mmCIF file of C-alpha atoms in Angstrom:
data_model
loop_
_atom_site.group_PDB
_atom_site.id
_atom_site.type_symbol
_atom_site.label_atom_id
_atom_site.label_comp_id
_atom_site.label_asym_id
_atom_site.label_seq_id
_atom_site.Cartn_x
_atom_site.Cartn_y
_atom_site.Cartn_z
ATOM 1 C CA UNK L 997 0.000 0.000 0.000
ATOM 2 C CA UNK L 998 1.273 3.082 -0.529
ATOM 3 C CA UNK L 999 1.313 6.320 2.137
ATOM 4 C CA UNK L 1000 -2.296 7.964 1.053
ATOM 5 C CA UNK L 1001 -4.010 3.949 1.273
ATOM 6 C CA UNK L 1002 -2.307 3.295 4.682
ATOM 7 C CA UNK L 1003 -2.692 6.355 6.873
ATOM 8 C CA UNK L 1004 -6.266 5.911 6.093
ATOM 9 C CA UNK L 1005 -6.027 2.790 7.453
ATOM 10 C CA UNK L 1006 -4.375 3.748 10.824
ATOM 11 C CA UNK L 1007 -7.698 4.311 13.059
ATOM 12 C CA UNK L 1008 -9.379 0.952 12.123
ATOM 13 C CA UNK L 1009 -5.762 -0.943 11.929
ATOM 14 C CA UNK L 1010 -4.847 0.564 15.584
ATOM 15 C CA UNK L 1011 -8.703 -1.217 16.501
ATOM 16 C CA UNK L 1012 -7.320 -4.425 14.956
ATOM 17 C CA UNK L 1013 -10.412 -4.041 12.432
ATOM 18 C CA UNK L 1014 -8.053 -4.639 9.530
ATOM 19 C CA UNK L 1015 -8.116 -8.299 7.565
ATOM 20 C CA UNK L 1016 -4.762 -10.239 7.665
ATOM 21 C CA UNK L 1017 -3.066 -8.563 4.461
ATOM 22 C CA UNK L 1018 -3.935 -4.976 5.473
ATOM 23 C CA UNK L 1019 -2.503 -5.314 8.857
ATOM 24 C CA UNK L 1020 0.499 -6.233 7.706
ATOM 25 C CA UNK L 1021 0.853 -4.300 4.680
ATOM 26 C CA UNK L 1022 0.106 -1.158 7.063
ATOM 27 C CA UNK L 1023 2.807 -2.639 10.011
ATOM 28 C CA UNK L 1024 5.345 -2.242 6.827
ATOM 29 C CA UNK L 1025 4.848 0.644 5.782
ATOM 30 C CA UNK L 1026 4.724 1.955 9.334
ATOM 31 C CA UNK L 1027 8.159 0.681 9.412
ATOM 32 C CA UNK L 1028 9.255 3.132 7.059
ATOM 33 C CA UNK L 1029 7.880 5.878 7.340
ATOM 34 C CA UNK L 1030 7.833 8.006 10.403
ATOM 35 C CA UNK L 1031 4.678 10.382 9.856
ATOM 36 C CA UNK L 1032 2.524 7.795 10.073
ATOM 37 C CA UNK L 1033 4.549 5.720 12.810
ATOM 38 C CA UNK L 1034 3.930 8.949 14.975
ATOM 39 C CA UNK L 1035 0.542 9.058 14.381
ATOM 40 C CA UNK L 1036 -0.617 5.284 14.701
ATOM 41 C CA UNK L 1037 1.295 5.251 17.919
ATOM 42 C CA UNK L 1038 -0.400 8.078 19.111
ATOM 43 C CA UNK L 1039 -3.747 6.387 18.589
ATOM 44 C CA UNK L 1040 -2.685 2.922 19.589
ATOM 45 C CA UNK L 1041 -2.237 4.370 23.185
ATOM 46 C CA UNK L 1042 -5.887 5.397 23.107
ATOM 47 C CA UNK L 1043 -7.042 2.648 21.854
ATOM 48 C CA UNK L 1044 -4.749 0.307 24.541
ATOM 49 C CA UNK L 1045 -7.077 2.850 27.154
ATOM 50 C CA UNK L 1046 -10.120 1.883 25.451
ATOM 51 C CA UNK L 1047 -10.259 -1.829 26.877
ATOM 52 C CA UNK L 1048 -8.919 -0.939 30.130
ATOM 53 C CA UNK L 1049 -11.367 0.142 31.842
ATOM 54 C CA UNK L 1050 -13.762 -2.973 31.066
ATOM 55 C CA UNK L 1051 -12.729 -5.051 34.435
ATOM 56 C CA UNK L 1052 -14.608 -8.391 34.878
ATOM 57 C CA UNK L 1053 -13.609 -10.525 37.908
ATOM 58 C CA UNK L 1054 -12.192 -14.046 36.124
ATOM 59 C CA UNK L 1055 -13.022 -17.538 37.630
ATOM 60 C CA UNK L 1056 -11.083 -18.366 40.101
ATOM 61 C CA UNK L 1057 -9.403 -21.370 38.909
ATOM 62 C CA UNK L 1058 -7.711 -19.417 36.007
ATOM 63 C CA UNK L 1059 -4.804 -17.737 38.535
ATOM 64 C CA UNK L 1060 -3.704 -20.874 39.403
ATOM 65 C CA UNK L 1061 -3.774 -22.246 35.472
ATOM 66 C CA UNK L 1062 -2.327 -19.448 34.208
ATOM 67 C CA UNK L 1063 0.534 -19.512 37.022
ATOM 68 C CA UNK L 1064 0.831 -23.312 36.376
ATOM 69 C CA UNK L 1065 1.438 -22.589 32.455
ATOM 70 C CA UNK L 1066 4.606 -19.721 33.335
ATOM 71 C CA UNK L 1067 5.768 -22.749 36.365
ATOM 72 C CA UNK L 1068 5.664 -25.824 33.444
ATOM 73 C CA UNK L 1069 7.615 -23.053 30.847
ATOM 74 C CA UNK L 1070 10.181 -22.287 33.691
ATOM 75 C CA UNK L 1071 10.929 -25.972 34.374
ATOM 76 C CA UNK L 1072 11.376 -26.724 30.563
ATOM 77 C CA UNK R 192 1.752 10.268 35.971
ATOM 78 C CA UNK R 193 3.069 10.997 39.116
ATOM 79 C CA UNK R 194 7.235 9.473 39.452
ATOM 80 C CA UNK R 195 6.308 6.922 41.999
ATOM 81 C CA UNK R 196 3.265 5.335 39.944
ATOM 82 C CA UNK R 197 5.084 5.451 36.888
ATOM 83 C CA UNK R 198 8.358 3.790 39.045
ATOM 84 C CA UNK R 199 5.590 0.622 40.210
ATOM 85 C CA UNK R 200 4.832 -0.025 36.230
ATOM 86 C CA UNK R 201 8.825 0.288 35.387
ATOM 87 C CA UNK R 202 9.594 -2.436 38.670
ATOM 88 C CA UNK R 203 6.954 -4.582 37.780
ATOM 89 C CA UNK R 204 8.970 -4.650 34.395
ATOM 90 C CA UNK R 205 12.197 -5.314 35.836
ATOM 91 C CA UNK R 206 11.078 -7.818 38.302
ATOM 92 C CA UNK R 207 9.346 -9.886 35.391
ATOM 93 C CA UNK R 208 12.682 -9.525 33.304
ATOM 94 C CA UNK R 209 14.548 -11.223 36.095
ATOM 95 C CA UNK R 210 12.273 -13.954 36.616
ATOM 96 C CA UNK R 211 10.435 -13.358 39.873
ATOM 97 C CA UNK R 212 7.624 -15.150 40.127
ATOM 98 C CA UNK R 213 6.426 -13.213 42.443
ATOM 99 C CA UNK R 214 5.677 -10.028 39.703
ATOM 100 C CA UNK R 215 3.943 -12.360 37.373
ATOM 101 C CA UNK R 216 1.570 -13.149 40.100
ATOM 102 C CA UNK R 217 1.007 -9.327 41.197
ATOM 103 C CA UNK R 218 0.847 -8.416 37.923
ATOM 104 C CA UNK R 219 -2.328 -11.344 37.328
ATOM 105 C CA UNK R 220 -3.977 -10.306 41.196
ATOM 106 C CA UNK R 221 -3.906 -6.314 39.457
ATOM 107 C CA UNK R 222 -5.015 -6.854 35.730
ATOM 108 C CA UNK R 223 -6.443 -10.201 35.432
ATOM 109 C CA UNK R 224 -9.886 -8.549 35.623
ATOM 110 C CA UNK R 225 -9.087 -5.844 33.187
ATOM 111 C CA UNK R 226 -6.985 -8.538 30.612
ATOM 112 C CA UNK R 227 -10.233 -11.211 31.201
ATOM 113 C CA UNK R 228 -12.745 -7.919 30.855
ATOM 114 C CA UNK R 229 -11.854 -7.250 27.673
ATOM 115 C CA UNK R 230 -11.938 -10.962 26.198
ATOM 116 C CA UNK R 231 -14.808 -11.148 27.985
ATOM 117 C CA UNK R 232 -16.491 -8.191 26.000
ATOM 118 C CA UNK R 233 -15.116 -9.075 22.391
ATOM 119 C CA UNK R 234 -15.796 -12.622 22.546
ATOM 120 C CA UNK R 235 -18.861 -12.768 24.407
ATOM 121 C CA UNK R 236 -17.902 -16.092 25.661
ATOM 122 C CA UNK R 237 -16.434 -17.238 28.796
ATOM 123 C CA UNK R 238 -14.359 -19.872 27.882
ATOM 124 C CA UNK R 239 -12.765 -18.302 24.941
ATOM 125 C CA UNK R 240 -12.272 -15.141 27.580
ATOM 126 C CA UNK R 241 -10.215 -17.801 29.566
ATOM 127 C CA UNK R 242 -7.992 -19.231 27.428
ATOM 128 C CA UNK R 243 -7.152 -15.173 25.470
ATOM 129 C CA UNK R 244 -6.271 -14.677 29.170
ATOM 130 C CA UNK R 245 -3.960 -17.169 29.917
ATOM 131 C CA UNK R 246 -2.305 -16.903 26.533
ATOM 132 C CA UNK R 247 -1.838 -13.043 27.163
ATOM 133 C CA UNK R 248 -0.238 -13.661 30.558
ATOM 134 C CA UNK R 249 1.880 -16.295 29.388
ATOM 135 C CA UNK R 250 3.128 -14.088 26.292
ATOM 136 C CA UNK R 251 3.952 -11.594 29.056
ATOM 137 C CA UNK R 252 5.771 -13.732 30.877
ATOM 138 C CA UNK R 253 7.455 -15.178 28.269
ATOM 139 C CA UNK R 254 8.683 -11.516 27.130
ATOM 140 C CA UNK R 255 8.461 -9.124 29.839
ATOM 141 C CA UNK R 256 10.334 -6.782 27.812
ATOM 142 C CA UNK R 257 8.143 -6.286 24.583
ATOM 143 C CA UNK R 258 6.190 -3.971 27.605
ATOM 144 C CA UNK R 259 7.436 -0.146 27.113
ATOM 145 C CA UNK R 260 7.080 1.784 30.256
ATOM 146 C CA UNK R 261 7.885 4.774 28.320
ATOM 147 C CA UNK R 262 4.939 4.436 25.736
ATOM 148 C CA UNK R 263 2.448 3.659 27.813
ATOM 149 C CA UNK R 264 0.732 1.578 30.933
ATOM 150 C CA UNK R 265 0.887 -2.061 32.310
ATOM 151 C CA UNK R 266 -2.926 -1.634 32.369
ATOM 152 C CA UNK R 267 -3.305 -0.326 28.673
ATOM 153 C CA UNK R 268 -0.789 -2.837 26.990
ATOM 154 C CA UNK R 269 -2.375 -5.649 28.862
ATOM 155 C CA UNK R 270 -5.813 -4.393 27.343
ATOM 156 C CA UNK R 271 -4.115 -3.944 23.901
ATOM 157 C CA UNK R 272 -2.926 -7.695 24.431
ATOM 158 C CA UNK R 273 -5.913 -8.992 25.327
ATOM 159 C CA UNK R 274 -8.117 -6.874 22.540
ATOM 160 C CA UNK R 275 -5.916 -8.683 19.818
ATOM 161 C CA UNK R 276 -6.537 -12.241 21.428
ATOM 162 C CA UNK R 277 -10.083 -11.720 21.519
ATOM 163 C CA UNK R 278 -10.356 -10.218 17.762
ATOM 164 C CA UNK R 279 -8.200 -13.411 16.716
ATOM 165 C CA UNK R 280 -10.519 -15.477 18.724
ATOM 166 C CA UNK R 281 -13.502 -14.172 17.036
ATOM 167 C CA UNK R 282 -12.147 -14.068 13.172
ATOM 168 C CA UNK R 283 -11.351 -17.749 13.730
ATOM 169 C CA UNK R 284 -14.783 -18.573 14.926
ATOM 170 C CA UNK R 285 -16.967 -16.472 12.500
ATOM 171 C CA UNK R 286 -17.190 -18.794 10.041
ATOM 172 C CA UNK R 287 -18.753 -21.074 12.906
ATOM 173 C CA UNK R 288 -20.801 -20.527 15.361
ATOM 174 C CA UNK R 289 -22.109 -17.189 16.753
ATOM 175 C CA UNK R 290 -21.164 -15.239 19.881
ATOM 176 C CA UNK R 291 -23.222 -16.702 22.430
ATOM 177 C CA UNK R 292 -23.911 -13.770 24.527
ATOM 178 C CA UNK R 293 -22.444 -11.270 22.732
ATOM 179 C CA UNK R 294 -24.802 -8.822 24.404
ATOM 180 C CA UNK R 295 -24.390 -9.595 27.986
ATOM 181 C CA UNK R 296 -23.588 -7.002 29.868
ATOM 182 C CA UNK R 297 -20.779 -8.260 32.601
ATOM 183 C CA UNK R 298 -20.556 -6.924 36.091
ATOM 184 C CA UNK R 299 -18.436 -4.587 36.263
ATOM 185 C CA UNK R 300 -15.269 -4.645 38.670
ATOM 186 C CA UNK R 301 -13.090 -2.905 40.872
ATOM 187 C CA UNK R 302 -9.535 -3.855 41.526
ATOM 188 C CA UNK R 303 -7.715 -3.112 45.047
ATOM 189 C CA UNK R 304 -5.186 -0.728 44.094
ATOM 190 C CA UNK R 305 -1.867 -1.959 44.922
ATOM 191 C CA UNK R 306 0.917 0.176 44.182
ATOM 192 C CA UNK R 307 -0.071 0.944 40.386
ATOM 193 C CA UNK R 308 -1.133 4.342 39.770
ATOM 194 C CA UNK R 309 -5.345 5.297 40.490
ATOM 195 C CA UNK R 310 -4.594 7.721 38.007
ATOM 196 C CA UNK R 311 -4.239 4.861 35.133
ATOM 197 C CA UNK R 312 -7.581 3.741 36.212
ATOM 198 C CA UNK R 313 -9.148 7.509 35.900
ATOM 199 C CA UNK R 314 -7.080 7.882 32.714
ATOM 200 C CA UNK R 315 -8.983 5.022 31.020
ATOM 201 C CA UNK R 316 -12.399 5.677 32.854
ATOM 202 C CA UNK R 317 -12.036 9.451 30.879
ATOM 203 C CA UNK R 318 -10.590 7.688 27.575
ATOM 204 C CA UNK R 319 -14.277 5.639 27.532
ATOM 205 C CA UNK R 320 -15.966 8.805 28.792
ATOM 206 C CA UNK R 321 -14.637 10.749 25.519
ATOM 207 C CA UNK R 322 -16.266 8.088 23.932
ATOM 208 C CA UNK R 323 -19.262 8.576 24.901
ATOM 209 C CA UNK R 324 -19.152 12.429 24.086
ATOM 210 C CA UNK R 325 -18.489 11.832 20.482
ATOM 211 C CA UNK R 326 -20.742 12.227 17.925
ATOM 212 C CA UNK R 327 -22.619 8.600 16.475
ATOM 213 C CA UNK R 328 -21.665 8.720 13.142
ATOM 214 C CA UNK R 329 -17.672 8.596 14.576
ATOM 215 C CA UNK R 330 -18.724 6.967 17.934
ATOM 216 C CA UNK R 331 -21.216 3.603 16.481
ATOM 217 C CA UNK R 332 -18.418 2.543 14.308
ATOM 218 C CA UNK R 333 -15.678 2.689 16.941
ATOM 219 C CA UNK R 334 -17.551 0.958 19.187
ATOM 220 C CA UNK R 335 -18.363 -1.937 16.530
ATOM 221 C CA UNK R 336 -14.799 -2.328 15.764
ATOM 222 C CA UNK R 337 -13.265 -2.176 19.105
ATOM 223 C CA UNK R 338 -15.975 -4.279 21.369
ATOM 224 C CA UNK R 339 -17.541 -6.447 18.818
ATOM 225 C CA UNK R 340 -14.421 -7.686 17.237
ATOM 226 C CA UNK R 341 -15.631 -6.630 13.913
ATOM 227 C CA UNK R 342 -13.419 -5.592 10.774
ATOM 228 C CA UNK R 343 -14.380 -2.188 9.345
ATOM 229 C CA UNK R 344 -16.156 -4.238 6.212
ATOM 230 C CA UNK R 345 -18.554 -5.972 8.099
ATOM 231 C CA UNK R 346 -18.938 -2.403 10.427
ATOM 232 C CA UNK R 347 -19.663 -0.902 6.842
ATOM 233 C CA UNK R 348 -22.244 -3.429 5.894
ATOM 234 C CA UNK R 349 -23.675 -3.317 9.388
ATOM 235 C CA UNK R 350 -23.988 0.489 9.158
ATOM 236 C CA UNK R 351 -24.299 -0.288 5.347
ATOM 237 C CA UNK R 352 -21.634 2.893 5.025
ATOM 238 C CA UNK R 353 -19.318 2.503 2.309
ATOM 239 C CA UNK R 354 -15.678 1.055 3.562
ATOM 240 C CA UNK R 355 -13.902 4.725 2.793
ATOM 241 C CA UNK R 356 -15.946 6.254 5.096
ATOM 242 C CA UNK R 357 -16.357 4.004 7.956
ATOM 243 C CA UNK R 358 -12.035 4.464 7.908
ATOM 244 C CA UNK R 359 -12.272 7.889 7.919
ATOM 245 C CA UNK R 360 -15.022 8.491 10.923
ATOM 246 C CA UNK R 361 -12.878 6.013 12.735
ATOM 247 C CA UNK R 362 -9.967 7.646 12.269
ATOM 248 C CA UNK R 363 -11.245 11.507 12.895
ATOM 249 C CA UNK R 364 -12.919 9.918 15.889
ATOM 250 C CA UNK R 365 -9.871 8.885 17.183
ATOM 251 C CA UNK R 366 -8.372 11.745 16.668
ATOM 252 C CA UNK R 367 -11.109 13.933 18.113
ATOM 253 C CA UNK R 368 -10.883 11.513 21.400
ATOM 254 C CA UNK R 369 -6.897 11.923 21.737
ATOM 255 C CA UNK R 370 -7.132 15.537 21.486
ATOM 256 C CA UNK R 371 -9.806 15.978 24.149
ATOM 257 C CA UNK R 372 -7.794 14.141 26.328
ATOM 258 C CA UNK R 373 -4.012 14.837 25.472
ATOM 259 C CA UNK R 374 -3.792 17.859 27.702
ATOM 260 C CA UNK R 375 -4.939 16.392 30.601
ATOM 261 C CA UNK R 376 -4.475 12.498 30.894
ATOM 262 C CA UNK R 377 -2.896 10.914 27.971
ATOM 263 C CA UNK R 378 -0.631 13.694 27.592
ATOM 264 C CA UNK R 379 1.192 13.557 30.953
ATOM 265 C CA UNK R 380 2.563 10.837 30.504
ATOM 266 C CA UNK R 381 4.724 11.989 27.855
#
């Protein structure tokens, strides 16, 4: 994609609302150039804050799976 | 944010870098409500919620050090993590079966603060309230993308929009959000 196609991709790609090929088509070019790496990280943050205040208490019995899964990694 | 709050997100970091098990399980007792939350609202289903979960906190512990403390929060990184699980969770299963519940509202939680800054919780309690204060035609599709899961083509059919502009309320929207906020939350962290 060229710069016009992917920094009017950056507000639904930052949402993860892109298919497979755009998301990676706009991660390249955000490699390269640094107008639109500016911008897309300036609405990535956002959109990190956008989830985070959505707090659901998980069952309990996924602490102890989840801290079973990093013990069986550390004693691999 | 404040030295010492942003110092708590920076030692969590280092802690998890080393090893300590002990990090990895205050960093799950803090966030595993807000990482599980947010699985929990793009998948609509419980199960799936649990297993985005544990993958996210085992990528973290895996690789503390993909976490910036410059660039941003423990509490919005873990969300970002846990938004892409879900989405993946969801593009896999559309084919499939339907969200079961995709409209059930969960009950919403507060987390004991431990060390981590309140202000990162106000900071993303104002991000969703900025939300709320924009306008539908930027504010529907946002909210389609980001908590249903949904790619901007099926938001366009849903809203039956064509794709170009769907991209472009999203993005103004975005915009509009970040710079009602930047001087007064997101921007003092920076």
């Amino acid at each position: 994609v060229d710069h016009t196609a992917a920094s009017e991709l950056l507000g639904v790609y930052v949402l993860d609302a892109c298919d497979e090929c755009e998301t990676a088509a706009v991660r390249a070019h955000l490699g390269a150039c640094a107008t639109c790496e500016t911008e897309a990280s300036r609405l990535a943050e956002l959109s990190g804050w956008l989830g985070a205040s959505d707090a659901v208490s998980p069952p309990e019995k996924l602490k102890s799976r989840v801290l079973r899964r990093s013990q069986d990694d550390g004693a691999a | 944010m404040e030295p010492e709050a942003a110092n708590w997100e920076r030692r969590v970091r280092q802690r998890l870098v080393a090893g300590e098990r002990s990090a990895f399980e205050d960093l799950y007792d803090q966030f595993a409500s807000v990482v599980f939350g947010v699985a929990m609202r793009v998948t609509g289903n419980r199960q799936a919620a649990e297993d985005v979960s544990q993958a996210v906190f085992f990528e973290v512990w895996q690789n503390p050090a993909r976490f910036d403390p410059v660039r941003g929060s423990w509490r919005a990184w873990l969300a970002t993590l846990a938004h892409h699980g879900g989405v993946d969770w969801v593009r896999a299963e559309e084919s499939g079966r339907r969200r079961d519940d995709a409209h059930a509202d969960p009950l919403l939680e507060q987390v004991p603060d431990v060390g981590e800054a309140l202000e990162s919780v106000l900071i993303a309690e104002q991000v969703r309230l900025a939300l709320t204060q924009l306008p539908d035609d930027e504010g529907i599709p946002i909210r389609l993308a980001y908590f249903g899961g949904r790619t901007y083509r099926q938001v366009a059919l849903d809203l039956a929009l064509p794709e170009g502009t769907v991209k472009s309320r999203v993005r103004s929207g975005l915009h509009r959000m970040a710079e009602a906020l930047h001087s007064e939350v997101v921007g003092q962290r920076t």
